[in-house]
């Protein structure tokens, strides 16, 4: 099936899947690593995060790696190892004159350590921990992160940006990304009025924001 494999490398993933049912000969070519390696490369070329287990050919077939990575991109619970592996770009929501991102400068950066500490280039040292729920929402471990600088801040919610599979962490006042945050005006999804920021607002975190503002 060498020639057929070569042809199928230029077909779309759904077309390759459909060809599996044609006959045994087509099926053997349609599930081969040669075909699905090309599909993986095309799919992942513009993605900022694909878990390492999918990238190594010896761990699983390229067919399973392709569809496994597609399913994983829907996952919103981050692992401690993933959280600590990134340098997070951070900005405030709402215009703040002193905030770097709003002045079209590079955003501030934050890193995390497995011991539960974090460091922000503007706000200094802090602590972090996973919590099981926030504001009436629940999810698997890694869906919600609470930061502490003196006292607890409103909980950050985790999600993924479908465009590049990167991680997004946000509460009612800030948003952080596991990839370099695009400059102001470049990506509507990540602007304050975009679909991602609007999914976590002051209304979402009203109780926690109120408790913080009154010093509790």
PDB file of C-alpha atoms in Angstrom:
ATOM      1  CA  UNK A   1       0.000   0.000   0.000  1.00  0.00           C
ATOM      2  CA  UNK A   2       2.976   2.351  -0.405  1.00  0.00           C
ATOM      3  CA  UNK A   3       1.468   4.440  -3.208  1.00  0.00           C
ATOM      4  CA  UNK A   4      -1.921   4.547  -1.496  1.00  0.00           C
ATOM      5  CA  UNK A   5      -0.286   5.657   1.747  1.00  0.00           C
ATOM      6  CA  UNK A   6       1.453   8.446  -0.154  1.00  0.00           C
ATOM      7  CA  UNK A   7      -1.861   9.616  -1.636  1.00  0.00           C
ATOM      8  CA  UNK A   8      -3.693   9.446   1.681  1.00  0.00           C
ATOM      9  CA  UNK A   9      -1.082  11.686   3.299  1.00  0.00           C
ATOM     10  CA  UNK A  10      -2.615  14.562   1.340  1.00  0.00           C
ATOM     11  CA  UNK A  11      -6.216  13.781   2.320  1.00  0.00           C
ATOM     12  CA  UNK A  12      -8.037  15.300   5.277  1.00  0.00           C
ATOM     13  CA  UNK A  13      -8.273  13.343   8.520  1.00  0.00           C
ATOM     14  CA  UNK A  14     -11.988  12.655   8.115  1.00  0.00           C
ATOM     15  CA  UNK A  15     -11.449  11.397   4.566  1.00  0.00           C
ATOM     16  CA  UNK A  16      -8.708   9.051   5.764  1.00  0.00           C
ATOM     17  CA  UNK A  17     -11.029   7.673   8.447  1.00  0.00           C
ATOM     18  CA  UNK A  18     -13.773   7.138   5.852  1.00  0.00           C
ATOM     19  CA  UNK A  19     -11.378   5.204   3.624  1.00  0.00           C
ATOM     20  CA  UNK A  20     -10.827   2.585   6.349  1.00  0.00           C
ATOM     21  CA  UNK A  21     -14.187   0.990   5.519  1.00  0.00           C
ATOM     22  CA  UNK A  22     -13.518   0.670   1.763  1.00  0.00           C
ATOM     23  CA  UNK A  23     -11.728  -2.688   1.941  1.00  0.00           C
ATOM     24  CA  UNK A  24      -8.987  -4.521   3.814  1.00  0.00           C
ATOM     25  CA  UNK A  25      -6.302  -3.159   1.501  1.00  0.00           C
ATOM     26  CA  UNK A  26      -7.435   0.439   2.002  1.00  0.00           C
ATOM     27  CA  UNK A  27      -7.839  -0.124   5.739  1.00  0.00           C
ATOM     28  CA  UNK A  28      -4.238  -1.284   6.167  1.00  0.00           C
ATOM     29  CA  UNK A  29      -2.995   1.852   4.446  1.00  0.00           C
ATOM     30  CA  UNK A  30      -5.471   4.201   6.155  1.00  0.00           C
ATOM     31  CA  UNK A  31      -4.363   3.327   9.694  1.00  0.00           C
ATOM     32  CA  UNK A  32      -0.614   3.303   9.021  1.00  0.00           C
ATOM     33  CA  UNK A  33       1.781   5.527  10.947  1.00  0.00           C
ATOM     34  CA  UNK A  34       3.102   6.872   7.628  1.00  0.00           C
ATOM     35  CA  UNK A  35      -0.307   8.383   6.866  1.00  0.00           C
ATOM     36  CA  UNK A  36      -1.132   9.607  10.355  1.00  0.00           C
ATOM     37  CA  UNK A  37       2.295  11.074  11.040  1.00  0.00           C
ATOM     38  CA  UNK A  38       1.540  13.578   8.292  1.00  0.00           C
ATOM     39  CA  UNK A  39      -1.883  14.230   9.787  1.00  0.00           C
ATOM     40  CA  UNK A  40      -0.327  14.822  13.212  1.00  0.00           C
ATOM     41  CA  UNK A  41       2.247  17.232  11.851  1.00  0.00           C
ATOM     42  CA  UNK A  42      -0.416  19.234  10.024  1.00  0.00           C
ATOM     43  CA  UNK A  43      -2.707  19.326  13.059  1.00  0.00           C
ATOM     44  CA  UNK A  44      -0.008  20.285  15.547  1.00  0.00           C
ATOM     45  CA  UNK A  45       1.869  22.796  13.397  1.00  0.00           C
ATOM     46  CA  UNK A  46       0.095  25.827  14.906  1.00  0.00           C
ATOM     47  CA  UNK A  47      -0.533  24.456  18.397  1.00  0.00           C
ATOM     48  CA  UNK A  48       1.431  25.778  21.369  1.00  0.00           C
ATOM     49  CA  UNK A  49       0.784  22.780  23.586  1.00  0.00           C
ATOM     50  CA  UNK A  50       0.525  19.087  22.799  1.00  0.00           C
ATOM     51  CA  UNK A  51       1.214  16.737  25.750  1.00  0.00           C
ATOM     52  CA  UNK A  52       4.545  14.926  25.313  1.00  0.00           C
ATOM     53  CA  UNK A  53       2.926  11.493  25.390  1.00  0.00           C
ATOM     54  CA  UNK A  54       1.387  12.163  21.986  1.00  0.00           C
ATOM     55  CA  UNK A  55       4.610  13.394  20.416  1.00  0.00           C
ATOM     56  CA  UNK A  56       6.692  10.258  20.878  1.00  0.00           C
ATOM     57  CA  UNK A  57       5.988   7.632  18.168  1.00  0.00           C
ATOM     58  CA  UNK A  58       7.020   4.749  20.401  1.00  0.00           C
ATOM     59  CA  UNK A  59       4.289   5.550  22.948  1.00  0.00           C
ATOM     60  CA  UNK A  60       1.293   4.959  20.658  1.00  0.00           C
ATOM     61  CA  UNK A  61       0.270   4.735  17.023  1.00  0.00           C
ATOM     62  CA  UNK A  62       0.048   8.003  15.141  1.00  0.00           C
ATOM     63  CA  UNK A  63      -3.662   7.378  14.571  1.00  0.00           C
ATOM     64  CA  UNK A  64      -4.261   7.222  18.332  1.00  0.00           C
ATOM     65  CA  UNK A  65      -1.931  10.181  18.904  1.00  0.00           C
ATOM     66  CA  UNK A  66      -3.911  12.322  16.462  1.00  0.00           C
ATOM     67  CA  UNK A  67      -7.340  11.654  17.917  1.00  0.00           C
ATOM     68  CA  UNK A  68      -6.041  11.473  21.470  1.00  0.00           C
ATOM     69  CA  UNK A  69      -4.577  14.953  21.164  1.00  0.00           C
ATOM     70  CA  UNK A  70      -7.847  16.282  19.726  1.00  0.00           C
ATOM     71  CA  UNK A  71      -9.715  14.921  22.741  1.00  0.00           C
ATOM     72  CA  UNK A  72      -7.072  16.205  25.167  1.00  0.00           C
ATOM     73  CA  UNK A  73      -7.456  19.723  23.765  1.00  0.00           C
ATOM     74  CA  UNK A  74     -10.897  19.768  25.392  1.00  0.00           C
ATOM     75  CA  UNK A  75      -9.395  19.104  28.826  1.00  0.00           C
ATOM     76  CA  UNK A  76      -9.573  22.087  31.172  1.00  0.00           C
ATOM     77  CA  UNK A  77      -7.999  20.543  34.296  1.00  0.00           C
ATOM     78  CA  UNK A  78      -4.281  21.260  34.308  1.00  0.00           C
ATOM     79  CA  UNK A  79      -1.781  19.020  36.104  1.00  0.00           C
ATOM     80  CA  UNK A  80       0.750  20.412  38.597  1.00  0.00           C
ATOM     81  CA  UNK A  81       3.539  19.410  36.209  1.00  0.00           C
ATOM     82  CA  UNK A  82       1.938  21.325  33.363  1.00  0.00           C
ATOM     83  CA  UNK A  83       1.243  24.380  35.503  1.00  0.00           C
ATOM     84  CA  UNK A  84       4.869  24.533  36.626  1.00  0.00           C
ATOM     85  CA  UNK A  85       6.305  23.946  33.157  1.00  0.00           C
ATOM     86  CA  UNK A  86       5.123  27.239  31.656  1.00  0.00           C
ATOM     87  CA  UNK A  87       6.076  30.884  31.988  1.00  0.00           C
ATOM     88  CA  UNK A  88       2.671  32.546  32.186  1.00  0.00           C
ATOM     89  CA  UNK A  89       1.896  35.911  30.569  1.00  0.00           C
ATOM     90  CA  UNK A  90      -0.429  37.957  32.776  1.00  0.00           C
ATOM     91  CA  UNK A  91      -2.518  41.103  32.466  1.00  0.00           C
ATOM     92  CA  UNK A  92      -5.310  42.847  34.306  1.00  0.00           C
ATOM     93  CA  UNK A  93      -8.829  42.969  32.947  1.00  0.00           C
ATOM     94  CA  UNK A  94     -10.100  46.486  32.515  1.00  0.00           C
ATOM     95  CA  UNK A  95      -7.894  49.411  31.555  1.00  0.00           C
ATOM     96  CA  UNK A  96      -5.271  50.276  34.177  1.00  0.00           C
ATOM     97  CA  UNK A  97      -2.941  53.127  33.285  1.00  0.00           C
ATOM     98  CA  UNK A  98       0.096  51.565  34.944  1.00  0.00           C
ATOM     99  CA  UNK A  99      -0.440  48.065  33.510  1.00  0.00           C
ATOM    100  CA  UNK A 100       2.154  47.125  30.897  1.00  0.00           C
ATOM    101  CA  UNK A 101      -0.122  45.218  28.515  1.00  0.00           C
ATOM    102  CA  UNK A 102      -2.573  48.107  28.276  1.00  0.00           C
ATOM    103  CA  UNK A 103       0.343  50.346  27.293  1.00  0.00           C
ATOM    104  CA  UNK A 104       1.231  47.878  24.504  1.00  0.00           C
ATOM    105  CA  UNK A 105       4.290  46.686  26.393  1.00  0.00           C
ATOM    106  CA  UNK A 106       5.124  43.039  27.151  1.00  0.00           C
ATOM    107  CA  UNK A 107       2.892  41.688  29.940  1.00  0.00           C
ATOM    108  CA  UNK A 108       4.164  40.710  33.332  1.00  0.00           C
ATOM    109  CA  UNK A 109       5.246  37.098  33.831  1.00  0.00           C
ATOM    110  CA  UNK A 110       4.470  34.488  36.468  1.00  0.00           C
ATOM    111  CA  UNK A 111       6.035  31.114  37.253  1.00  0.00           C
ATOM    112  CA  UNK A 112       4.924  28.312  39.532  1.00  0.00           C
ATOM    113  CA  UNK A 113       6.821  25.732  41.580  1.00  0.00           C
ATOM    114  CA  UNK A 114       5.697  22.278  42.730  1.00  0.00           C
ATOM    115  CA  UNK A 115       6.071  23.339  46.383  1.00  0.00           C
ATOM    116  CA  UNK A 116       3.034  25.611  46.040  1.00  0.00           C
ATOM    117  CA  UNK A 117       4.904  28.892  45.599  1.00  0.00           C
ATOM    118  CA  UNK A 118       4.790  31.299  42.672  1.00  0.00           C
ATOM    119  CA  UNK A 119       6.649  34.374  41.524  1.00  0.00           C
ATOM    120  CA  UNK A 120       5.252  37.316  39.574  1.00  0.00           C
ATOM    121  CA  UNK A 121       7.634  39.814  37.971  1.00  0.00           C
ATOM    122  CA  UNK A 122       5.529  42.722  39.263  1.00  0.00           C
ATOM    123  CA  UNK A 123       3.741  41.382  42.336  1.00  0.00           C
ATOM    124  CA  UNK A 124       6.522  39.235  43.773  1.00  0.00           C
ATOM    125  CA  UNK A 125       6.181  35.954  45.631  1.00  0.00           C
ATOM    126  CA  UNK A 126       2.913  34.209  46.361  1.00  0.00           C
ATOM    127  CA  UNK A 127       1.356  30.835  46.951  1.00  0.00           C
ATOM    128  CA  UNK A 128      -0.990  28.675  44.929  1.00  0.00           C
ATOM    129  CA  UNK A 129      -3.166  25.613  45.437  1.00  0.00           C
ATOM    130  CA  UNK A 130      -5.842  23.694  43.588  1.00  0.00           C
ATOM    131  CA  UNK A 131      -9.383  23.973  44.967  1.00  0.00           C
ATOM    132  CA  UNK A 132     -12.324  21.719  44.054  1.00  0.00           C
ATOM    133  CA  UNK A 133     -14.859  24.399  43.247  1.00  0.00           C
ATOM    134  CA  UNK A 134     -15.591  28.100  42.978  1.00  0.00           C
ATOM    135  CA  UNK A 135     -18.691  30.252  42.762  1.00  0.00           C
ATOM    136  CA  UNK A 136     -21.003  27.285  42.359  1.00  0.00           C
ATOM    137  CA  UNK A 137     -18.836  25.605  39.700  1.00  0.00           C
ATOM    138  CA  UNK A 138     -17.082  22.284  40.228  1.00  0.00           C
ATOM    139  CA  UNK A 139     -14.614  20.269  38.197  1.00  0.00           C
ATOM    140  CA  UNK A 140     -11.748  17.762  38.291  1.00  0.00           C
ATOM    141  CA  UNK A 141      -8.614  18.621  40.233  1.00  0.00           C
ATOM    142  CA  UNK A 142      -6.742  21.289  38.300  1.00  0.00           C
ATOM    143  CA  UNK A 143      -9.848  23.146  37.094  1.00  0.00           C
ATOM    144  CA  UNK A 144      -9.569  25.883  39.736  1.00  0.00           C
ATOM    145  CA  UNK A 145      -6.497  27.557  41.225  1.00  0.00           C
ATOM    146  CA  UNK A 146      -6.436  29.854  44.224  1.00  0.00           C
ATOM    147  CA  UNK A 147      -3.590  32.309  44.664  1.00  0.00           C
ATOM    148  CA  UNK A 148      -2.587  33.855  47.941  1.00  0.00           C
ATOM    149  CA  UNK A 149      -0.654  37.031  48.577  1.00  0.00           C
ATOM    150  CA  UNK A 150      -1.311  37.745  52.234  1.00  0.00           C
ATOM    151  CA  UNK A 151      -4.907  36.561  51.755  1.00  0.00           C
ATOM    152  CA  UNK A 152      -6.764  34.547  49.165  1.00  0.00           C
ATOM    153  CA  UNK A 153      -7.545  36.152  45.830  1.00  0.00           C
ATOM    154  CA  UNK A 154     -10.699  35.261  43.880  1.00  0.00           C
ATOM    155  CA  UNK A 155     -10.268  31.808  42.346  1.00  0.00           C
ATOM    156  CA  UNK A 156      -8.811  31.430  38.865  1.00  0.00           C
ATOM    157  CA  UNK A 157     -10.681  29.234  36.391  1.00  0.00           C
ATOM    158  CA  UNK A 158      -8.774  27.127  33.851  1.00  0.00           C
ATOM    159  CA  UNK A 159      -9.722  26.703  30.203  1.00  0.00           C
ATOM    160  CA  UNK A 160      -8.110  26.096  26.811  1.00  0.00           C
ATOM    161  CA  UNK A 161      -7.994  28.359  23.789  1.00  0.00           C
ATOM    162  CA  UNK A 162      -9.291  26.253  20.905  1.00  0.00           C
ATOM    163  CA  UNK A 163      -7.207  28.163  18.367  1.00  0.00           C
ATOM    164  CA  UNK A 164      -3.812  27.015  19.671  1.00  0.00           C
ATOM    165  CA  UNK A 165      -4.664  24.564  22.496  1.00  0.00           C
ATOM    166  CA  UNK A 166      -2.858  26.797  24.988  1.00  0.00           C
ATOM    167  CA  UNK A 167      -3.949  27.145  28.614  1.00  0.00           C
ATOM    168  CA  UNK A 168      -5.816  30.178  29.917  1.00  0.00           C
ATOM    169  CA  UNK A 169      -6.146  31.002  33.621  1.00  0.00           C
ATOM    170  CA  UNK A 170      -8.438  33.809  34.731  1.00  0.00           C
ATOM    171  CA  UNK A 171     -10.496  35.257  37.503  1.00  0.00           C
ATOM    172  CA  UNK A 172     -12.657  38.371  37.525  1.00  0.00           C
ATOM    173  CA  UNK A 173      -9.660  40.730  37.552  1.00  0.00           C
ATOM    174  CA  UNK A 174      -6.813  39.078  35.648  1.00  0.00           C
ATOM    175  CA  UNK A 175      -6.129  36.718  32.770  1.00  0.00           C
ATOM    176  CA  UNK A 176      -2.965  34.676  32.201  1.00  0.00           C
ATOM    177  CA  UNK A 177      -1.886  32.479  29.310  1.00  0.00           C
ATOM    178  CA  UNK A 178       0.621  29.642  29.053  1.00  0.00           C
ATOM    179  CA  UNK A 179       1.861  31.205  25.805  1.00  0.00           C
ATOM    180  CA  UNK A 180       3.011  34.755  25.036  1.00  0.00           C
ATOM    181  CA  UNK A 181      -0.055  36.934  25.436  1.00  0.00           C
ATOM    182  CA  UNK A 182      -0.920  38.602  22.114  1.00  0.00           C
ATOM    183  CA  UNK A 183      -0.637  42.366  22.018  1.00  0.00           C
ATOM    184  CA  UNK A 184      -3.713  44.433  22.682  1.00  0.00           C
ATOM    185  CA  UNK A 185      -6.072  44.338  19.716  1.00  0.00           C
ATOM    186  CA  UNK A 186      -4.487  41.310  18.019  1.00  0.00           C
ATOM    187  CA  UNK A 187      -6.774  38.512  19.215  1.00  0.00           C
ATOM    188  CA  UNK A 188     -10.461  39.356  19.814  1.00  0.00           C
ATOM    189  CA  UNK A 189     -11.046  36.104  21.739  1.00  0.00           C
ATOM    190  CA  UNK A 190      -8.592  37.243  24.425  1.00  0.00           C
ATOM    191  CA  UNK A 191      -9.797  40.842  24.717  1.00  0.00           C
ATOM    192  CA  UNK A 192     -11.954  41.884  27.677  1.00  0.00           C
ATOM    193  CA  UNK A 193     -15.110  41.699  25.583  1.00  0.00           C
ATOM    194  CA  UNK A 194     -14.071  38.427  23.935  1.00  0.00           C
ATOM    195  CA  UNK A 195     -15.681  35.055  24.516  1.00  0.00           C
ATOM    196  CA  UNK A 196     -12.956  33.810  26.876  1.00  0.00           C
ATOM    197  CA  UNK A 197     -12.785  36.797  29.225  1.00  0.00           C
ATOM    198  CA  UNK A 198     -16.552  37.078  29.290  1.00  0.00           C
ATOM    199  CA  UNK A 199     -16.810  33.528  30.617  1.00  0.00           C
ATOM    200  CA  UNK A 200     -15.358  34.651  33.987  1.00  0.00           C
ATOM    201  CA  UNK A 201     -16.437  38.097  35.162  1.00  0.00           C
ATOM    202  CA  UNK A 202     -17.076  40.003  38.377  1.00  0.00           C
ATOM    203  CA  UNK A 203     -20.586  38.562  38.309  1.00  0.00           C
ATOM    204  CA  UNK A 204     -19.127  35.047  38.158  1.00  0.00           C
ATOM    205  CA  UNK A 205     -16.875  35.640  41.176  1.00  0.00           C
ATOM    206  CA  UNK A 206     -19.125  38.106  43.021  1.00  0.00           C
ATOM    207  CA  UNK A 207     -18.978  36.427  46.435  1.00  0.00           C
ATOM    208  CA  UNK A 208     -15.200  35.893  46.421  1.00  0.00           C
ATOM    209  CA  UNK A 209     -14.531  39.382  45.057  1.00  0.00           C
ATOM    210  CA  UNK A 210     -16.712  40.912  47.761  1.00  0.00           C
ATOM    211  CA  UNK A 211     -14.960  38.931  50.503  1.00  0.00           C
ATOM    212  CA  UNK A 212     -11.570  40.092  49.231  1.00  0.00           C
ATOM    213  CA  UNK A 213     -12.638  43.719  48.939  1.00  0.00           C
ATOM    214  CA  UNK A 214     -13.929  43.838  52.511  1.00  0.00           C
ATOM    215  CA  UNK A 215     -10.767  42.210  53.831  1.00  0.00           C
ATOM    216  CA  UNK A 216     -12.027  38.704  54.550  1.00  0.00           C
TER     217      UNK A 216
END
